[in-house]
CSV table of C-alpha atoms in Angstrom, one decimal:
chain,number,residue,atom,x,y,z
A,1,UNK,CA,-79.1,85.6,43.9
A,2,UNK,CA,-82.9,84.0,44.7
A,3,UNK,CA,-85.9,84.4,42.8
A,4,UNK,CA,-88.8,81.9,41.2
A,5,UNK,CA,-86.5,80.6,38.5
A,6,UNK,CA,-87.7,77.9,36.7
A,7,UNK,CA,-85.3,74.8,38.1
A,8,UNK,CA,-82.1,74.0,36.1
A,9,UNK,CA,-81.4,77.8,35.6
A,10,UNK,CA,-79.8,80.9,37.3
A,11,UNK,CA,-78.9,84.7,37.3
A,12,UNK,CA,-75.8,86.3,38.0
A,13,UNK,CA,-74.7,89.6,38.0
A,14,UNK,CA,-71.1,88.5,37.9
A,15,UNK,CA,-69.2,90.2,34.7
A,16,UNK,CA,-66.7,87.1,33.9
A,17,UNK,CA,-69.4,84.9,33.4
A,18,UNK,CA,-70.5,87.0,30.1
A,19,UNK,CA,-70.0,86.2,27.4
A,20,UNK,CA,-70.2,89.6,24.9
A,21,UNK,CA,-69.5,88.7,21.7
A,22,UNK,CA,-73.1,86.4,22.2
A,23,UNK,CA,-74.5,89.4,23.7
A,24,UNK,CA,-74.0,91.5,20.3
A,25,UNK,CA,-75.1,88.9,17.8
A,26,UNK,CA,-78.2,88.4,20.2
A,27,UNK,CA,-79.1,92.1,20.0
A,28,UNK,CA,-77.2,93.2,17.1
A,29,UNK,CA,-79.4,90.3,14.7
A,30,UNK,CA,-82.0,89.6,16.1
A,31,UNK,CA,-83.7,92.5,18.5
A,32,UNK,CA,-85.8,95.4,17.5
A,33,UNK,CA,-84.3,98.2,19.4
A,34,UNK,CA,-80.5,97.2,19.0
A,35,UNK,CA,-80.8,95.5,15.1
A,36,UNK,CA,-77.1,97.1,13.6
A,37,UNK,CA,-75.6,98.4,17.5
A,38,UNK,CA,-71.8,98.0,16.4
A,39,UNK,CA,-69.9,95.8,18.8
A,40,UNK,CA,-67.7,98.7,20.2
A,41,UNK,CA,-71.4,100.5,21.0
A,42,UNK,CA,-72.6,97.2,22.9
A,43,UNK,CA,-69.0,96.6,24.8
A,44,UNK,CA,-69.7,100.5,26.3
A,45,UNK,CA,-72.8,99.6,27.6
A,46,UNK,CA,-71.5,96.6,29.0
A,47,UNK,CA,-69.1,98.5,30.7
A,48,UNK,CA,-71.2,101.0,32.1
A,49,UNK,CA,-74.2,98.9,32.9
A,50,UNK,CA,-74.9,96.7,36.1
A,51,UNK,CA,-75.4,93.3,33.4
A,52,UNK,CA,-77.7,90.5,34.0
A,53,UNK,CA,-76.6,86.9,33.0
A,54,UNK,CA,-79.8,84.0,32.5
A,55,UNK,CA,-77.3,80.4,32.4
A,56,UNK,CA,-78.3,77.0,32.7
A,57,UNK,CA,-77.4,75.2,36.1
A,58,UNK,CA,-75.7,72.6,35.0
A,59,UNK,CA,-74.4,73.5,31.4
A,60,UNK,CA,-73.4,77.3,32.4
A,61,UNK,CA,-74.5,78.6,29.0
A,62,UNK,CA,-75.9,81.8,28.8
A,63,UNK,CA,-79.5,82.0,28.0
A,64,UNK,CA,-80.4,85.5,28.5
A,65,UNK,CA,-79.1,88.8,29.2
A,66,UNK,CA,-80.5,92.2,30.7
A,67,UNK,CA,-78.7,95.4,31.8
A,68,UNK,CA,-79.1,97.9,34.0
A,69,UNK,CA,-78.4,101.6,33.5
A,70,UNK,CA,-78.9,103.4,37.9
A,71,UNK,CA,-77.7,105.8,40.2
A,72,UNK,CA,-78.3,103.3,42.6
A,73,UNK,CA,-80.1,106.0,44.7
A,74,UNK,CA,-83.6,107.6,42.8
A,75,UNK,CA,-83.5,105.7,39.5
A,76,UNK,CA,-82.9,103.1,36.6
A,77,UNK,CA,-83.4,101.9,33.2
A,78,UNK,CA,-84.1,98.4,32.4
A,79,UNK,CA,-82.8,97.2,28.8
A,80,UNK,CA,-81.5,95.1,26.4
A,81,UNK,CA,-83.7,92.3,28.1
A,82,UNK,CA,-83.0,89.1,25.8
A,83,UNK,CA,-83.3,85.5,25.9
A,84,UNK,CA,-82.3,83.2,23.1
A,85,UNK,CA,-84.8,81.3,21.2
A,86,UNK,CA,-84.6,78.2,22.1
A,87,UNK,CA,-85.0,78.6,25.9
A,88,UNK,CA,-87.9,81.1,25.2
A,89,UNK,CA,-91.4,80.1,26.9
A,90,UNK,CA,-90.0,78.4,29.7
A,91,UNK,CA,-90.6,82.1,32.1
A,92,UNK,CA,-87.2,82.9,31.7
A,93,UNK,CA,-88.1,86.6,31.1
A,94,UNK,CA,-90.4,87.2,33.6
A,95,UNK,CA,-87.8,85.4,36.2
A,96,UNK,CA,-85.2,87.8,34.5
A,97,UNK,CA,-87.3,90.7,35.5
A,98,UNK,CA,-88.1,90.3,39.0
A,99,UNK,CA,-84.6,89.1,39.8
A,100,UNK,CA,-83.6,92.4,38.5
A,101,UNK,CA,-86.5,94.4,40.7
A,102,UNK,CA,-85.5,92.0,44.1
A,103,UNK,CA,-82.1,93.1,43.1
A,104,UNK,CA,-82.7,96.5,43.5
A,105,UNK,CA,-85.3,96.9,45.8
A,106,UNK,CA,-82.8,97.6,48.9
A,107,UNK,CA,-81.7,100.4,47.2
A,108,UNK,CA,-85.5,102.2,47.3
A,109,UNK,CA,-85.0,103.6,43.8
A,110,UNK,CA,-88.1,105.7,43.0
A,111,UNK,CA,-88.8,104.4,39.6
A,112,UNK,CA,-87.6,101.6,37.5
A,113,UNK,CA,-88.4,102.1,33.8
A,114,UNK,CA,-88.3,100.1,30.6
A,115,UNK,CA,-89.2,100.3,26.7
A,116,UNK,CA,-91.4,97.4,25.3
A,117,UNK,CA,-93.0,96.9,22.3
A,118,UNK,CA,-94.1,93.2,22.6
A,119,UNK,CA,-93.3,91.9,25.9
A,120,UNK,CA,-95.9,94.1,28.4
A,121,UNK,CA,-97.4,90.5,29.7
A,122,UNK,CA,-93.9,89.4,30.7
A,123,UNK,CA,-93.1,92.8,32.3
A,124,UNK,CA,-96.9,92.7,34.1
A,125,UNK,CA,-95.9,89.7,36.1
A,126,UNK,CA,-92.9,91.0,37.5
A,127,UNK,CA,-95.0,94.0,38.5
A,128,UNK,CA,-94.3,96.5,35.8
A,129,UNK,CA,-97.5,98.7,35.0
A,130,UNK,CA,-97.7,101.3,32.0
A,131,UNK,CA,-96.9,105.0,32.7
A,132,UNK,CA,-100.2,106.4,33.6
A,133,UNK,CA,-99.4,110.3,32.8
A,134,UNK,CA,-97.3,110.1,30.2
A,135,UNK,CA,-97.9,113.2,29.4
A,136,UNK,CA,-95.0,114.5,31.7
A,137,UNK,CA,-92.5,112.3,30.2
A,138,UNK,CA,-90.2,113.7,27.2
A,139,UNK,CA,-87.6,112.4,25.0
A,140,UNK,CA,-84.7,113.5,23.0
A,141,UNK,CA,-83.6,111.8,20.5
A,142,UNK,CA,-85.6,108.0,19.1
A,143,UNK,CA,-88.7,107.2,20.5
């Protein structure tokens, strides 16, 4: 996958490269939106999603993760975006969001949605914008 990643990093959609135990630890222990998520629930989420890993090019160490739930025709939900604390501040989050945007572009999706409490600037750099008509949207479950 090609995107504007800093030198020394790569993004891959190869599921064999993912470290599910590491992803679970990151999300269930450190991510405000997934804190306490069970390993079983996380493994099901991974299995039902298009997954992206960020890796150190030399070491192959997984440094980030994101997943997309999509029908590949009209809609995608970008979620569980996470960069390891030691790798933050290098532009990897923005590069990951941009790489996902570019990976999905050939499908001609009508929209890609995400929710964030604290990383609006990261996603804005990849072209995401606030919803202009939030009154159109509804949710069932946590909001």
